[in-house]
């Protein structure tokens, strides 16, 4: 039979607006978190990371927030541009282990 | 830096054939990971190496899959025999000092289609 694919959550924002992409993680032993951007036909590209001893980290136009109490991670992109259109994944690394576990992804669409 | 290099970019083969995917990690990175991406299951870790030694292959789906890393600059993922359900995009990634301390850097993947 025909397989059913994942329906990625989609976030549509106007060019120039700020966007917030959310991610829930399940393992309380995770201590390192990373956001990746994946464009069509390419591999995931590193955006920003954060360790569990921090709750906020800023990069160029991006900010990652970590709330360990509710196991929630978010990525804020300021002044979105057409080139920001992509699928965004959060990834976590469990303390003492190697190998990132990836979330299902969010499709960000920038409207002109 | 050339980044992680994978070949081929696309592979189309018939069920039952052997498929070999290739990867060159970033120079100086001592960890190498193989992931598979499908619409159904997202990104899944198959196996990873540290200093050319396989550390965890618990994600390898079955005995038809095997991976080797004969030296620090080359790894292969082999599927023999291939089946239609193996159709996916296979990514190789490398990192410096492991993912507890540094992010993964991905190649652009090999899109495998098994008919």
PDB file of N, CA and C in Angstrom, chain B residues 22-87:
ATOM      1  N   UNK B  22      29.554   6.256  -0.188  1.00  0.00           N
ATOM      2  CA  UNK B  22      30.890   6.647   0.236  1.00  0.00           C
ATOM      3  C   UNK B  22      30.894   7.994   0.937  1.00  0.00           C
ATOM      4  N   UNK B  23      31.856   8.159   1.835  1.00  0.00           N
ATOM      5  CA  UNK B  23      31.927   9.387   2.613  1.00  0.00           C
ATOM      6  C   UNK B  23      33.369   9.742   2.939  1.00  0.00           C
ATOM      7  N   UNK B  24      33.671  11.029   2.780  1.00  0.00           N
ATOM      8  CA  UNK B  24      34.952  11.567   3.230  1.00  0.00           C
ATOM      9  C   UNK B  24      34.656  12.614   4.284  1.00  0.00           C
ATOM     10  N   UNK B  25      35.044  12.366   5.541  1.00  0.00           N
ATOM     11  CA  UNK B  25      34.741  13.341   6.595  1.00  0.00           C
ATOM     12  C   UNK B  25      35.656  14.557   6.514  1.00  0.00           C
ATOM     13  N   UNK B  26      35.347  15.547   7.337  1.00  0.00           N
ATOM     14  CA  UNK B  26      36.196  16.720   7.434  1.00  0.00           C
ATOM     15  C   UNK B  26      37.525  16.319   8.064  1.00  0.00           C
ATOM     16  N   UNK B  27      38.604  16.784   7.480  1.00  0.00           N
ATOM     17  CA  UNK B  27      39.926  16.449   7.977  1.00  0.00           C
ATOM     18  C   UNK B  27      40.085  16.889   9.430  1.00  0.00           C
ATOM     19  N   UNK B  28      40.569  15.973  10.263  1.00  0.00           N
ATOM     20  CA  UNK B  28      40.766  16.299  11.672  1.00  0.00           C
ATOM     21  C   UNK B  28      39.608  15.893  12.563  1.00  0.00           C
ATOM     22  N   UNK B  29      38.482  15.576  11.985  1.00  0.00           N
ATOM     23  CA  UNK B  29      37.344  15.093  12.768  1.00  0.00           C
ATOM     24  C   UNK B  29      37.538  13.606  13.032  1.00  0.00           C
ATOM     25  N   UNK B  30      37.412  13.211  14.290  1.00  0.00           N
ATOM     26  CA  UNK B  30      37.665  11.815  14.610  1.00  0.00           C
ATOM     27  C   UNK B  30      36.398  11.007  14.880  1.00  0.00           C
ATOM     28  N   UNK B  31      35.239  11.644  14.668  1.00  0.00           N
ATOM     29  CA  UNK B  31      33.973  10.922  14.773  1.00  0.00           C
ATOM     30  C   UNK B  31      33.254  10.992  13.432  1.00  0.00           C
ATOM     31  N   UNK B  32      32.702   9.850  13.026  1.00  0.00           N
ATOM     32  CA  UNK B  32      31.943   9.808  11.780  1.00  0.00           C
ATOM     33  C   UNK B  32      30.628   9.080  12.019  1.00  0.00           C
ATOM     34  N   UNK B  33      29.552   9.643  11.500  1.00  0.00           N
ATOM     35  CA  UNK B  33      28.203   9.115  11.725  1.00  0.00           C
ATOM     36  C   UNK B  33      27.519   8.882  10.379  1.00  0.00           C
ATOM     37  N   UNK B  34      26.717   7.830  10.329  1.00  0.00           N
ATOM     38  CA  UNK B  34      25.824   7.592   9.200  1.00  0.00           C
ATOM     39  C   UNK B  34      24.377   7.719   9.686  1.00  0.00           C
ATOM     40  N   UNK B  35      23.610   8.564   8.975  1.00  0.00           N
ATOM     41  CA  UNK B  35      22.195   8.748   9.269  1.00  0.00           C
ATOM     42  C   UNK B  35      21.391   8.404   8.020  1.00  0.00           C
ATOM     43  N   UNK B  36      20.121   8.055   8.263  1.00  0.00           N
ATOM     44  CA  UNK B  36      19.183   7.832   7.172  1.00  0.00           C
ATOM     45  C   UNK B  36      17.983   8.747   7.398  1.00  0.00           C
ATOM     46  N   UNK B  37      17.488   9.354   6.313  1.00  0.00           N
ATOM     47  CA  UNK B  37      16.343  10.258   6.433  1.00  0.00           C
ATOM     48  C   UNK B  37      15.229   9.790   5.518  1.00  0.00           C
ATOM     49  N   UNK B  38      14.062   9.579   6.096  1.00  0.00           N
ATOM     50  CA  UNK B  38      12.862   9.252   5.342  1.00  0.00           C
ATOM     51  C   UNK B  38      11.721  10.128   5.824  1.00  0.00           C
ATOM     52  N   UNK B  39      10.689  10.246   5.010  1.00  0.00           N
ATOM     53  CA  UNK B  39       9.538  11.032   5.426  1.00  0.00           C
ATOM     54  C   UNK B  39       8.849  10.377   6.617  1.00  0.00           C
ATOM     55  N   UNK B  40       8.854   9.049   6.638  1.00  0.00           N
ATOM     56  CA  UNK B  40       8.144   8.351   7.704  1.00  0.00           C
ATOM     57  C   UNK B  40       8.848   8.470   9.051  1.00  0.00           C
ATOM     58  N   UNK B  41      10.162   8.362   9.050  1.00  0.00           N
ATOM     59  CA  UNK B  41      10.899   8.216  10.305  1.00  0.00           C
ATOM     60  C   UNK B  41      11.854   9.373  10.606  1.00  0.00           C
ATOM     61  N   UNK B  42      11.941  10.328   9.700  1.00  0.00           N
ATOM     62  CA  UNK B  42      12.848  11.447   9.934  1.00  0.00           C
ATOM     63  C   UNK B  42      14.299  11.015   9.848  1.00  0.00           C
ATOM     64  N   UNK B  43      15.163  11.659  10.628  1.00  0.00           N
ATOM     65  CA  UNK B  43      16.596  11.371  10.647  1.00  0.00           C
ATOM     66  C   UNK B  43      16.892  10.320  11.713  1.00  0.00           C
ATOM     67  N   UNK B  44      17.468   9.208  11.287  1.00  0.00           N
ATOM     68  CA  UNK B  44      17.783   8.112  12.205  1.00  0.00           C
ATOM     69  C   UNK B  44      19.284   7.831  12.167  1.00  0.00           C
ATOM     70  N   UNK B  45      19.860   7.668  13.333  1.00  0.00           N
ATOM     71  CA  UNK B  45      21.273   7.300  13.418  1.00  0.00           C
ATOM     72  C   UNK B  45      21.427   5.811  13.146  1.00  0.00           C
ATOM     73  N   UNK B  46      22.296   5.486  12.214  1.00  0.00           N
ATOM     74  CA  UNK B  46      22.528   4.079  11.873  1.00  0.00           C
ATOM     75  C   UNK B  46      23.729   3.519  12.628  1.00  0.00           C
ATOM     76  N   UNK B  47      24.863   4.216  12.538  1.00  0.00           N
ATOM     77  CA  UNK B  47      26.114   3.734  13.123  1.00  0.00           C
ATOM     78  C   UNK B  47      27.062   4.919  13.256  1.00  0.00           C
ATOM     79  N   UNK B  48      27.982   4.831  14.237  1.00  0.00           N
ATOM     80  CA  UNK B  48      29.030   5.840  14.261  1.00  0.00           C
ATOM     81  C   UNK B  48      30.375   5.238  14.639  1.00  0.00           C
ATOM     82  N   UNK B  49      31.418   5.919  14.214  1.00  0.00           N
ATOM     83  CA  UNK B  49      32.798   5.501  14.411  1.00  0.00           C
ATOM     84  C   UNK B  49      33.547   6.561  15.225  1.00  0.00           C
ATOM     85  N   UNK B  50      34.494   6.101  16.019  1.00  0.00           N
ATOM     86  CA  UNK B  50      35.435   6.987  16.682  1.00  0.00           C
ATOM     87  C   UNK B  50      36.829   6.472  16.361  1.00  0.00           C
ATOM     88  N   UNK B  51      37.667   7.346  15.787  1.00  0.00           N
ATOM     89  CA  UNK B  51      39.011   6.927  15.387  1.00  0.00           C
ATOM     90  C   UNK B  51      38.974   5.645  14.557  1.00  0.00           C
ATOM     91  N   UNK B  52      38.057   5.600  13.617  1.00  0.00           N
ATOM     92  CA  UNK B  52      37.906   4.517  12.627  1.00  0.00           C
ATOM     93  C   UNK B  52      37.315   3.240  13.220  1.00  0.00           C
ATOM     94  N   UNK B  53      36.971   3.219  14.483  1.00  0.00           N
ATOM     95  CA  UNK B  53      36.441   2.025  15.126  1.00  0.00           C
ATOM     96  C   UNK B  53      34.922   2.180  15.304  1.00  0.00           C
ATOM     97  N   UNK B  54      34.137   1.186  14.853  1.00  0.00           N
ATOM     98  CA  UNK B  54      32.676   1.283  15.067  1.00  0.00           C
ATOM     99  C   UNK B  54      32.352   1.219  16.556  1.00  0.00           C
ATOM    100  N   UNK B  55      31.577   2.189  17.028  1.00  0.00           N
ATOM    101  CA  UNK B  55      31.257   2.269  18.452  1.00  0.00           C
ATOM    102  C   UNK B  55      29.845   1.777  18.738  1.00  0.00           C
ATOM    103  N   UNK B  56      28.900   2.182  17.927  1.00  0.00           N
ATOM    104  CA  UNK B  56      27.509   1.831  18.168  1.00  0.00           C
ATOM    105  C   UNK B  56      26.828   1.599  16.821  1.00  0.00           C
ATOM    106  N   UNK B  57      26.439   0.371  16.577  1.00  0.00           N
ATOM    107  CA  UNK B  57      25.743   0.045  15.319  1.00  0.00           C
ATOM    108  C   UNK B  57      24.315  -0.404  15.594  1.00  0.00           C
ATOM    109  N   UNK B  58      23.791  -0.038  16.746  1.00  0.00           N
ATOM    110  CA  UNK B  58      22.450  -0.498  17.131  1.00  0.00           C
ATOM    111  C   UNK B  58      21.356   0.050  16.219  1.00  0.00           C
ATOM    112  N   UNK B  59      21.653   1.098  15.481  1.00  0.00           N
ATOM    113  CA  UNK B  59      20.671   1.658  14.566  1.00  0.00           C
ATOM    114  C   UNK B  59      20.656   1.026  13.196  1.00  0.00           C
ATOM    115  N   UNK B  60      21.594   0.155  12.928  1.00  0.00           N
ATOM    116  CA  UNK B  60      21.623  -0.518  11.619  1.00  0.00           C
ATOM    117  C   UNK B  60      20.416  -1.442  11.539  1.00  0.00           C
ATOM    118  N   UNK B  61      19.601  -1.271  10.499  1.00  0.00           N
ATOM    119  CA  UNK B  61      18.311  -1.961  10.469  1.00  0.00           C
ATOM    120  C   UNK B  61      18.412  -3.482  10.441  1.00  0.00           C
ATOM    121  N   UNK B  62      19.334  -4.043   9.733  1.00  0.00           N
ATOM    122  CA  UNK B  62      19.441  -5.494   9.654  1.00  0.00           C
ATOM    123  C   UNK B  62      20.788  -5.872   9.059  1.00  0.00           C
ATOM    124  N   UNK B  63      21.002  -7.170   8.992  1.00  0.00           N
ATOM    125  CA  UNK B  63      22.312  -7.647   8.552  1.00  0.00           C
ATOM    126  C   UNK B  63      22.643  -7.286   7.107  1.00  0.00           C
ATOM    127  N   UNK B  64      21.674  -6.839   6.384  1.00  0.00           N
ATOM    128  CA  UNK B  64      21.946  -6.447   4.996  1.00  0.00           C
ATOM    129  C   UNK B  64      22.794  -5.167   4.948  1.00  0.00           C
ATOM    130  N   UNK B  65      22.819  -4.448   6.058  1.00  0.00           N
ATOM    131  CA  UNK B  65      23.567  -3.198   6.135  1.00  0.00           C
ATOM    132  C   UNK B  65      24.898  -3.433   6.834  1.00  0.00           C
ATOM    133  N   UNK B  66      25.962  -2.852   6.241  1.00  0.00           N
ATOM    134  CA  UNK B  66      27.266  -2.914   6.892  1.00  0.00           C
ATOM    135  C   UNK B  66      28.017  -1.617   6.615  1.00  0.00           C
ATOM    136  N   UNK B  67      28.887  -1.230   7.521  1.00  0.00           N
ATOM    137  CA  UNK B  67      29.670  -0.003   7.347  1.00  0.00           C
ATOM    138  C   UNK B  67      31.101  -0.271   7.758  1.00  0.00           C
ATOM    139  N   UNK B  68      32.003   0.394   7.064  1.00  0.00           N
ATOM    140  CA  UNK B  68      33.432   0.269   7.361  1.00  0.00           C
ATOM    141  C   UNK B  68      34.088   1.630   7.345  1.00  0.00           C
ATOM    142  N   UNK B  69      35.195   1.717   8.036  1.00  0.00           N
ATOM    143  CA  UNK B  69      35.996   2.938   7.994  1.00  0.00           C
ATOM    144  C   UNK B  69      37.461   2.497   7.994  1.00  0.00           C
ATOM    145  N   UNK B  70      38.003   2.225   6.833  1.00  0.00           N
ATOM    146  CA  UNK B  70      39.370   1.693   6.742  1.00  0.00           C
ATOM    147  C   UNK B  70      40.450   2.690   7.124  1.00  0.00           C
ATOM    148  N   UNK B  71      40.141   3.980   7.043  1.00  0.00           N
ATOM    149  CA  UNK B  71      41.098   5.005   7.469  1.00  0.00           C
ATOM    150  C   UNK B  71      40.347   6.278   7.857  1.00  0.00           C
ATOM    151  N   UNK B  72      41.078   7.245   8.328  1.00  0.00           N
ATOM    152  CA  UNK B  72      40.453   8.446   8.893  1.00  0.00           C
ATOM    153  C   UNK B  72      39.764   9.315   7.853  1.00  0.00           C
ATOM    154  N   UNK B  73      39.981   9.061   6.579  1.00  0.00           N
ATOM    155  CA  UNK B  73      39.418   9.943   5.563  1.00  0.00           C
ATOM    156  C   UNK B  73      38.415   9.252   4.651  1.00  0.00           C
ATOM    157  N   UNK B  74      37.947   8.061   5.049  1.00  0.00           N
ATOM    158  CA  UNK B  74      37.044   7.347   4.149  1.00  0.00           C
ATOM    159  C   UNK B  74      36.177   6.354   4.913  1.00  0.00           C
ATOM    160  N   UNK B  75      34.881   6.360   4.561  1.00  0.00           N
ATOM    161  CA  UNK B  75      33.967   5.374   5.131  1.00  0.00           C
ATOM    162  C   UNK B  75      32.986   4.938   4.055  1.00  0.00           C
ATOM    163  N   UNK B  76      32.492   3.717   4.179  1.00  0.00           N
ATOM    164  CA  UNK B  76      31.475   3.208   3.258  1.00  0.00           C
ATOM    165  C   UNK B  76      30.309   2.635   4.044  1.00  0.00           C
ATOM    166  N   UNK B  77      29.142   2.746   3.448  1.00  0.00           N
ATOM    167  CA  UNK B  77      27.932   2.094   3.943  1.00  0.00           C
ATOM    168  C   UNK B  77      27.437   1.212   2.798  1.00  0.00           C
ATOM    169  N   UNK B  78      27.314  -0.075   3.083  1.00  0.00           N
ATOM    170  CA  UNK B  78      26.951  -1.025   2.040  1.00  0.00           C
ATOM    171  C   UNK B  78      25.614  -1.676   2.375  1.00  0.00           C
ATOM    172  N   UNK B  79      24.803  -1.853   1.362  1.00  0.00           N
ATOM    173  CA  UNK B  79      23.532  -2.559   1.515  1.00  0.00           C
ATOM    174  C   UNK B  79      23.543  -3.713   0.510  1.00  0.00           C
ATOM    175  N   UNK B  80      23.415  -4.926   1.027  1.00  0.00           N
ATOM    176  CA  UNK B  80      23.455  -6.105   0.166  1.00  0.00           C
ATOM    177  C   UNK B  80      22.626  -7.229   0.779  1.00  0.00           C
ATOM    178  N   UNK B  81      21.533  -7.655   0.134  1.00  0.00           N
ATOM    179  CA  UNK B  81      20.937  -7.098  -1.068  1.00  0.00           C
ATOM    180  C   UNK B  81      20.016  -5.932  -0.737  1.00  0.00           C
ATOM    181  N   UNK B  82      19.872  -5.009  -1.653  1.00  0.00           N
ATOM    182  CA  UNK B  82      18.999  -3.851  -1.415  1.00  0.00           C
ATOM    183  C   UNK B  82      17.535  -4.219  -1.628  1.00  0.00           C
ATOM    184  N   UNK B  83      16.666  -3.496  -0.932  1.00  0.00           N
ATOM    185  CA  UNK B  83      15.220  -3.696  -1.034  1.00  0.00           C
ATOM    186  C   UNK B  83      14.556  -2.331  -1.219  1.00  0.00           C
ATOM    187  N   UNK B  84      13.352  -2.308  -1.798  1.00  0.00           N
ATOM    188  CA  UNK B  84      12.671  -1.017  -2.010  1.00  0.00           C
ATOM    189  C   UNK B  84      12.519  -0.201  -0.733  1.00  0.00           C
ATOM    190  N   UNK B  85      12.334  -0.843   0.411  1.00  0.00           N
ATOM    191  CA  UNK B  85      12.156  -0.097   1.663  1.00  0.00           C
ATOM    192  C   UNK B  85      13.446   0.571   2.137  1.00  0.00           C
ATOM    193  N   UNK B  86      14.554   0.301   1.462  1.00  0.00           N
ATOM    194  CA  UNK B  86      15.807   0.986   1.790  1.00  0.00           C
ATOM    195  C   UNK B  86      15.882   2.362   1.126  1.00  0.00           C
ATOM    196  N   UNK B  87      14.945   2.667   0.266  1.00  0.00           N
ATOM    197  CA  UNK B  87      14.937   3.955  -0.420  1.00  0.00           C
ATOM    198  C   UNK B  87      14.849   5.077   0.607  1.00  0.00           C
TER     199      UNK B  87
END
